[in-house]
Amino acid sequence: MKRQDYSGVVVTAPVSVPYVRYSRETAHWWIARALKQVLAAAGLKPRDLDGFSVSSFTLFPDTPVGLTQHLGLSPRWLDSIPMGGASGVVALRRAARAVQAGDVDVVACIAGDANRIDSFRQLLSSFSRFAMDASYPYGSGGPNASFALIADAYMAEYGVTREDFGRIAVAQRANALNYPNAIMTSPLTLEQYLAARPISEPFGLYDCVMPCAGAEGFLVMREDEAQARGLAFARISATIERHNAFPEDPVQLRGGWAVDVDELYEMAGCGPGDIDLLQTYDDYPVISMMQFEDLGFCAKGEGARFVRDHDLTIAGDFPHNTSGGQLSAGQAGAAGGYLGLVEAIRQVTGQAGPTQVTSARTAMVSGFGMINYDRGLCSSAAIITGDGR
Amino acid sequence: MTGALPPPKKKNPQLRQVVPTLPPQMRSRAALGLTAAAARGAFLLQHCAECGAVQYPPRDACSACLSVELDWRETSRDGRVIAETRIHASPDPYYRERLPWRTGLVQLTAGPTVLCHLHGDIGRGDAVRMDLKLDKAGQGVMIALPATRSADMADDGQLRALTAHPKHRRVLITDIRSPVTRPLIEGLFRAGAAQIFVGESESWRRGSDHAAIAALDRVSVLPLDVSDAASVSRLAAEIGGKTDILINTARHVRPGGVLGADTVFAREEFEINALGLMRLAQAFGPAMASRTADGVNSSVAFVNLLSVHALSADPHYGAFSASQAAALSISQTLRAEFRASGLRMINVFAGPTDDEWHQPLPPPKVPAAALARSVVEALCEGLEEVFCGDVARDLEARWRSDPKVLERELSGGGA
């Protein structure tokens, strides 16, 4: 069956609460700050919000249900998206359908996480049952070690070098220097990238994100509602979502995007050449490179050549992760799964300020999440469009 | 290839001793199947009873057909390394002290991909033999080993952390009179043990082996009576801080059932076989448990020799069987109590041994040399539970299959 389009639904009010490396504040505190800002943008009171979608790793023992009482909300539609880096796009596509069907008028989609001293270690040791049983006891390197194994196999299979990954990291740092909320504020050269201390070979320090605390958010509503409230908005052209793709692959050299990418472009009625900017989920540069391939910007195994042939900075021919991505802006838990989407909304609505890509109208955002055992299980992507204002 | 591990330097007594830490020890109930297999040196994975699909990591339902009938079965150990990494950063205290640490992905010929520890001699592309071993937390973990053995491969640091290898270690064997003591000394030295202390009770009446053992290089015969708390404490005060492996060979056996037996003999069996173990653990355990991270010759294991009739009584050795069941139970509590230190409690079970107290029994009986081999193998492989000899293995299999049937067979009801 042909999928229904998202006509009449828009995404608006992009909000990023500036990240901090360590914070004593809770996920509740971070989520409250993002929520207050998205509601203020739309002129809504908390009590009037009828839809709420939450992504967070650190709410325990609470769930989004507890948050409604904690934050004084009374929604008729409540969602919890525990998909890490895929959360932003998934929250968007679920909220969009609910709005489209009339189950809800306005959905506030928020991701936020705390990062206290030692909370990252605690998160890693019990991240999932398979991680607890079959990956964390092996050197306890966390996702760095697990993705280092994927990177090692990927480099061997396709002849990719660390320099190739470095080009992605270096371009993102250049972008981050324009993004006022970025955790990383000093330039990064390819030489520095290559000389960094090893974290889990082949990864060095600049292949890895900085865990931090922060929150991101946006609103999903009907187009007429956005117009009535005077909000700049983006339309949703297409979305995809996939979990545990290619389970028979002995090691992850491709993600679920490869299953669904044709449908993504078909639904959007465009091709890779029509994308003005791309926001990938960059927990590691190798995963961004995989997305260039699996989302059709180049053939499988051509990712390294692609990054050699393109300028990935804001002013370049292939603007990528324009706010610096998680590698340079920081990874605020589940908010890392929102970072690219929130930046893309700002870009296509002309609100990106210092990171603005000239005449950006069509953006692709892709998500990737949840290394349950040996690979990331969730993949997602969306194409959104705005009129650049 | 792994080079031979050099002997440790003399310790600087002014330096603080490293406090033992453990690798992550939380596991799901299904994953404990790996631990149970590792404890006895088996390589078992879950196989779906309906479709045959081999599963890893352990789970509760088949990922091919959703059957919940998953049987732990012996599985091919063959595989190939498809990715490797050397970890330089970890938030976990145990691994932080041991970085860098190598892990890899191994594709098993049986199907699944296994994330595992990597032996130092192998890397991406190599054919490997997988092994399940207990780590310091007492949990079963996967390690990829070279497909062919080499001379010093056991000296690899990551492998050695999973075994209780005697190389460069100092061992106390508690009873010079046990027939297993002499071959055990030889086996331990062959495996590279540095020094061996041998306990001797009632030194005024020396056994036939005394002179030969006392004359051995790097062997010291010291007074030890496991039925006497003061004697055990005295020896622990002397050598407790340098006992890396303790092997309890002391035992007292008298034939006879329960009805006609003299409780004086029974008390003696309990004093030595059960309470003797308890006294040794109380005197030596704390010092050993504090030294499990103490470098190349850290303390590593407490070995207990048991009759397989600890599992189900032999009515011809009624009180003795009871003392063995008590000793087994005590060893289980000790295992729990040693858990936080990583000190391994090893039980080696044997059938009737080929000695004076089992003289009228028909073969097969376990020769002392075979029992000694099993003990050394348990240490070298890092096992927790070993059944030595055909009788013990047969009895273990019958006990696993149905303890009640076994009991009836042992009491003469079998055909």
PDB file of N, CA, C and O in Angstrom, chain B residues 277-318:
ATOM      1  N   LEU B 277      38.680 -28.241  56.481  1.00  0.00           N
ATOM      2  CA  LEU B 277      38.535 -27.282  55.378  1.00  0.00           C
ATOM      3  C   LEU B 277      38.152 -25.906  55.920  1.00  0.00           C
ATOM      4  O   LEU B 277      38.677 -24.873  55.505  1.00  0.00           O
ATOM      5  N   MET B 278      37.244 -25.927  56.883  1.00  0.00           N
ATOM      6  CA  MET B 278      36.781 -24.663  57.467  1.00  0.00           C
ATOM      7  C   MET B 278      37.932 -23.951  58.184  1.00  0.00           C
ATOM      8  O   MET B 278      38.101 -22.725  58.040  1.00  0.00           O
ATOM      9  N   ARG B 279      38.744 -24.731  58.934  1.00  0.00           N
ATOM     10  CA  ARG B 279      39.876 -24.117  59.667  1.00  0.00           C
ATOM     11  C   ARG B 279      40.897 -23.534  58.677  1.00  0.00           C
ATOM     12  O   ARG B 279      41.414 -22.436  58.868  1.00  0.00           O
ATOM     13  N   LEU B 280      41.179 -24.297  57.621  1.00  0.00           N
ATOM     14  CA  LEU B 280      42.136 -23.812  56.626  1.00  0.00           C
ATOM     15  C   LEU B 280      41.633 -22.513  55.995  1.00  0.00           C
ATOM     16  O   LEU B 280      42.388 -21.554  55.816  1.00  0.00           O
ATOM     17  N   ALA B 281      40.341 -22.512  55.672  1.00  0.00           N
ATOM     18  CA  ALA B 281      39.781 -21.317  55.021  1.00  0.00           C
ATOM     19  C   ALA B 281      39.816 -20.123  55.970  1.00  0.00           C
ATOM     20  O   ALA B 281      40.135 -19.002  55.559  1.00  0.00           O
ATOM     21  N   GLN B 282      39.501 -20.370  57.237  1.00  0.00           N
ATOM     22  CA  GLN B 282      39.491 -19.260  58.193  1.00  0.00           C
ATOM     23  C   GLN B 282      40.894 -18.699  58.400  1.00  0.00           C
ATOM     24  O   GLN B 282      41.080 -17.490  58.539  1.00  0.00           O
ATOM     25  N   ALA B 283      41.893 -19.589  58.423  1.00  0.00           N
ATOM     26  CA  ALA B 283      43.252 -19.122  58.704  1.00  0.00           C
ATOM     27  C   ALA B 283      43.929 -18.536  57.467  1.00  0.00           C
ATOM     28  O   ALA B 283      44.603 -17.517  57.545  1.00  0.00           O
ATOM     29  N   PHE B 284      43.760 -19.203  56.323  1.00  0.00           N
ATOM     30  CA  PHE B 284      44.470 -18.770  55.108  1.00  0.00           C
ATOM     31  C   PHE B 284      43.615 -17.873  54.205  1.00  0.00           C
ATOM     32  O   PHE B 284      44.148 -17.084  53.436  1.00  0.00           O
ATOM     33  N   GLY B 285      42.294 -18.039  54.284  1.00  0.00           N
ATOM     34  CA  GLY B 285      41.402 -17.352  53.347  1.00  0.00           C
ATOM     35  C   GLY B 285      41.544 -15.840  53.318  1.00  0.00           C
ATOM     36  O   GLY B 285      41.717 -15.250  52.252  1.00  0.00           O
ATOM     37  N   PRO B 286      41.489 -15.171  54.464  1.00  0.00           N
ATOM     38  CA  PRO B 286      41.533 -13.709  54.428  1.00  0.00           C
ATOM     39  C   PRO B 286      42.806 -13.170  53.762  1.00  0.00           C
ATOM     40  O   PRO B 286      42.738 -12.231  52.964  1.00  0.00           O
ATOM     41  N   ALA B 287      43.959 -13.752  54.093  1.00  0.00           N
ATOM     42  CA  ALA B 287      45.208 -13.264  53.489  1.00  0.00           C
ATOM     43  C   ALA B 287      45.198 -13.547  51.986  1.00  0.00           C
ATOM     44  O   ALA B 287      45.595 -12.704  51.172  1.00  0.00           O
ATOM     45  N   MET B 288      44.747 -14.750  51.620  1.00  0.00           N
ATOM     46  CA  MET B 288      44.710 -15.075  50.190  1.00  0.00           C
ATOM     47  C   MET B 288      43.751 -14.142  49.455  1.00  0.00           C
ATOM     48  O   MET B 288      44.049 -13.644  48.375  1.00  0.00           O
ATOM     49  N   ALA B 289      42.601 -13.883  50.083  1.00  0.00           N
ATOM     50  CA  ALA B 289      41.595 -13.034  49.427  1.00  0.00           C
ATOM     51  C   ALA B 289      42.077 -11.597  49.260  1.00  0.00           C
ATOM     52  O   ALA B 289      41.633 -10.882  48.376  1.00  0.00           O
ATOM     53  N   SER B 290      43.029 -11.190  50.091  1.00  0.00           N
ATOM     54  CA  SER B 290      43.516  -9.812  49.990  1.00  0.00           C
ATOM     55  C   SER B 290      44.614  -9.688  48.941  1.00  0.00           C
ATOM     56  O   SER B 290      45.019  -8.596  48.582  1.00  0.00           O
ATOM     57  N   ARG B 291      45.112 -10.829  48.436  1.00  0.00           N
ATOM     58  CA  ARG B 291      46.282 -10.792  47.550  1.00  0.00           C
ATOM     59  C   ARG B 291      45.957 -11.262  46.136  1.00  0.00           C
ATOM     60  O   ARG B 291      46.846 -11.684  45.408  1.00  0.00           O
ATOM     61  N   THR B 292      44.704 -11.184  45.717  1.00  0.00           N
ATOM     62  CA  THR B 292      44.356 -11.725  44.399  1.00  0.00           C
ATOM     63  C   THR B 292      44.728 -10.786  43.254  1.00  0.00           C
ATOM     64  O   THR B 292      44.625 -11.162  42.092  1.00  0.00           O
ATOM     65  N   ALA B 293      45.170  -9.560  43.566  1.00  0.00           N
ATOM     66  CA  ALA B 293      45.587  -8.643  42.496  1.00  0.00           C
ATOM     67  C   ALA B 293      47.068  -8.304  42.651  1.00  0.00           C
ATOM     68  O   ALA B 293      47.534  -7.277  42.168  1.00  0.00           O
ATOM     69  N   ASP B 294      47.807  -9.206  43.309  1.00  0.00           N
ATOM     70  CA  ASP B 294      49.175  -8.910  43.725  1.00  0.00           C
ATOM     71  C   ASP B 294      50.214  -9.328  42.677  1.00  0.00           C
ATOM     72  O   ASP B 294      51.207  -9.981  42.987  1.00  0.00           O
ATOM     73  N   GLY B 295      49.959  -9.004  41.431  1.00  0.00           N
ATOM     74  CA  GLY B 295      50.969  -9.234  40.396  1.00  0.00           C
ATOM     75  C   GLY B 295      51.044 -10.673  39.905  1.00  0.00           C
ATOM     76  O   GLY B 295      50.084 -11.434  40.003  1.00  0.00           O
ATOM     77  N   VAL B 296      52.220 -11.028  39.356  1.00  0.00           N
ATOM     78  CA  VAL B 296      52.394 -12.337  38.708  1.00  0.00           C
ATOM     79  C   VAL B 296      52.119 -13.473  39.685  1.00  0.00           C
ATOM     80  O   VAL B 296      51.484 -14.473  39.348  1.00  0.00           O
ATOM     81  N   ASN B 297      52.606 -13.340  40.926  1.00  0.00           N
ATOM     82  CA  ASN B 297      52.329 -14.400  41.896  1.00  0.00           C
ATOM     83  C   ASN B 297      51.272 -13.948  42.900  1.00  0.00           C
ATOM     84  O   ASN B 297      51.443 -14.027  44.106  1.00  0.00           O
ATOM     85  N   SER B 298      50.156 -13.472  42.359  1.00  0.00           N
ATOM     86  CA  SER B 298      49.001 -13.174  43.197  1.00  0.00           C
ATOM     87  C   SER B 298      48.391 -14.490  43.669  1.00  0.00           C
ATOM     88  O   SER B 298      48.586 -15.530  43.043  1.00  0.00           O
ATOM     89  N   SER B 299      47.642 -14.443  44.762  1.00  0.00           N
ATOM     90  CA  SER B 299      46.939 -15.649  45.183  1.00  0.00           C
ATOM     91  C   SER B 299      45.796 -15.896  44.210  1.00  0.00           C
ATOM     92  O   SER B 299      45.235 -14.955  43.636  1.00  0.00           O
ATOM     93  N   VAL B 300      45.462 -17.158  43.999  1.00  0.00           N
ATOM     94  CA  VAL B 300      44.552 -17.406  42.883  1.00  0.00           C
ATOM     95  C   VAL B 300      43.525 -18.509  43.139  1.00  0.00           C
ATOM     96  O   VAL B 300      42.423 -18.435  42.611  1.00  0.00           O
ATOM     97  N   ALA B 301      43.873 -19.519  43.941  1.00  0.00           N
ATOM     98  CA  ALA B 301      42.899 -20.611  44.071  1.00  0.00           C
ATOM     99  C   ALA B 301      43.051 -21.393  45.369  1.00  0.00           C
ATOM    100  O   ALA B 301      44.137 -21.507  45.933  1.00  0.00           O
ATOM    101  N   PHE B 302      41.928 -21.934  45.765  1.00  0.00           N
ATOM    102  CA  PHE B 302      41.811 -22.798  46.930  1.00  0.00           C
ATOM    103  C   PHE B 302      41.217 -24.093  46.382  1.00  0.00           C
ATOM    104  O   PHE B 302      40.123 -24.088  45.845  1.00  0.00           O
ATOM    105  N   VAL B 303      41.998 -25.188  46.457  1.00  0.00           N
ATOM    106  CA  VAL B 303      41.560 -26.431  45.819  1.00  0.00           C
ATOM    107  C   VAL B 303      41.192 -27.455  46.881  1.00  0.00           C
ATOM    108  O   VAL B 303      41.928 -27.670  47.840  1.00  0.00           O
ATOM    109  N   ASN B 304      40.076 -28.077  46.643  1.00  0.00           N
ATOM    110  CA  ASN B 304      39.532 -29.013  47.603  1.00  0.00           C
ATOM    111  C   ASN B 304      39.364 -30.356  46.904  1.00  0.00           C
ATOM    112  O   ASN B 304      38.755 -30.413  45.834  1.00  0.00           O
ATOM    113  N   LEU B 305      39.917 -31.429  47.455  1.00  0.00           N
ATOM    114  CA  LEU B 305      39.727 -32.755  46.861  1.00  0.00           C
ATOM    115  C   LEU B 305      38.551 -33.435  47.553  1.00  0.00           C
ATOM    116  O   LEU B 305      38.535 -33.559  48.773  1.00  0.00           O
ATOM    117  N   LEU B 306      37.589 -33.856  46.786  1.00  0.00           N
ATOM    118  CA  LEU B 306      36.371 -34.444  47.361  1.00  0.00           C
ATOM    119  C   LEU B 306      36.082 -35.799  46.731  1.00  0.00           C
ATOM    120  O   LEU B 306      36.442 -36.047  45.577  1.00  0.00           O
ATOM    121  N   SER B 307      35.400 -36.631  47.502  1.00  0.00           N
ATOM    122  CA  SER B 307      34.851 -37.848  46.906  1.00  0.00           C
ATOM    123  C   SER B 307      33.606 -37.456  46.108  1.00  0.00           C
ATOM    124  O   SER B 307      32.837 -36.585  46.519  1.00  0.00           O
ATOM    125  N   VAL B 308      33.403 -38.121  44.982  1.00  0.00           N
ATOM    126  CA  VAL B 308      32.209 -37.854  44.199  1.00  0.00           C
ATOM    127  C   VAL B 308      30.950 -38.223  44.999  1.00  0.00           C
ATOM    128  O   VAL B 308      29.844 -37.777  44.691  1.00  0.00           O
ATOM    129  N   HIS B 309      31.138 -39.004  46.060  1.00  0.00           N
ATOM    130  CA  HIS B 309      29.993 -39.359  46.909  1.00  0.00           C
ATOM    131  C   HIS B 309      29.561 -38.206  47.802  1.00  0.00           C
ATOM    132  O   HIS B 309      28.630 -38.348  48.591  1.00  0.00           O
ATOM    133  N   ALA B 310      30.203 -37.054  47.652  1.00  0.00           N
ATOM    134  CA  ALA B 310      29.646 -35.822  48.230  1.00  0.00           C
ATOM    135  C   ALA B 310      28.287 -35.534  47.593  1.00  0.00           C
ATOM    136  O   ALA B 310      27.419 -34.918  48.204  1.00  0.00           O
ATOM    137  N   LEU B 311      28.096 -35.986  46.337  1.00  0.00           N
ATOM    138  CA  LEU B 311      26.836 -35.737  45.623  1.00  0.00           C
ATOM    139  C   LEU B 311      25.751 -36.711  46.049  1.00  0.00           C
ATOM    140  O   LEU B 311      24.581 -36.356  46.139  1.00  0.00           O
ATOM    141  N   SER B 312      26.126 -37.968  46.238  1.00  0.00           N
ATOM    142  CA  SER B 312      25.149 -38.989  46.609  1.00  0.00           C
ATOM    143  C   SER B 312      25.911 -40.065  47.367  1.00  0.00           C
ATOM    144  O   SER B 312      26.948 -40.551  46.920  1.00  0.00           O
ATOM    145  N   ALA B 313      25.390 -40.439  48.525  1.00  0.00           N
ATOM    146  CA  ALA B 313      26.165 -41.256  49.461  1.00  0.00           C
ATOM    147  C   ALA B 313      26.464 -42.655  48.924  1.00  0.00           C
ATOM    148  O   ALA B 313      25.646 -43.269  48.239  1.00  0.00           O
ATOM    149  N   ASP B 314      27.668 -43.138  49.251  1.00  0.00           N
ATOM    150  CA  ASP B 314      28.000 -44.546  49.065  1.00  0.00           C
ATOM    151  C   ASP B 314      27.728 -45.231  50.401  1.00  0.00           C
ATOM    152  O   ASP B 314      28.448 -44.991  51.378  1.00  0.00           O
ATOM    153  N   PRO B 315      26.705 -46.059  50.495  1.00  0.00           N
ATOM    154  CA  PRO B 315      26.318 -46.632  51.793  1.00  0.00           C
ATOM    155  C   PRO B 315      27.414 -47.482  52.437  1.00  0.00           C
ATOM    156  O   PRO B 315      27.363 -47.732  53.639  1.00  0.00           O
ATOM    157  N   HIS B 316      28.416 -47.890  51.651  1.00  0.00           N
ATOM    158  CA  HIS B 316      29.527 -48.632  52.242  1.00  0.00           C
ATOM    159  C   HIS B 316      30.520 -47.717  52.922  1.00  0.00           C
ATOM    160  O   HIS B 316      31.418 -48.173  53.613  1.00  0.00           O
ATOM    161  N   TYR B 317      30.384 -46.425  52.677  1.00  0.00           N
ATOM    162  CA  TYR B 317      31.243 -45.420  53.330  1.00  0.00           C
ATOM    163  C   TYR B 317      30.326 -44.307  53.847  1.00  0.00           C
ATOM    164  O   TYR B 317      30.408 -43.159  53.426  1.00  0.00           O
ATOM    165  N   GLY B 318      29.429 -44.688  54.754  1.00  0.00           N
ATOM    166  CA  GLY B 318      28.336 -43.798  55.150  1.00  0.00           C
ATOM    167  C   GLY B 318      28.791 -42.503  55.787  1.00  0.00           C
ATOM    168  O   GLY B 318      28.438 -41.407  55.329  1.00  0.00           O
TER     169      GLY B 318
END
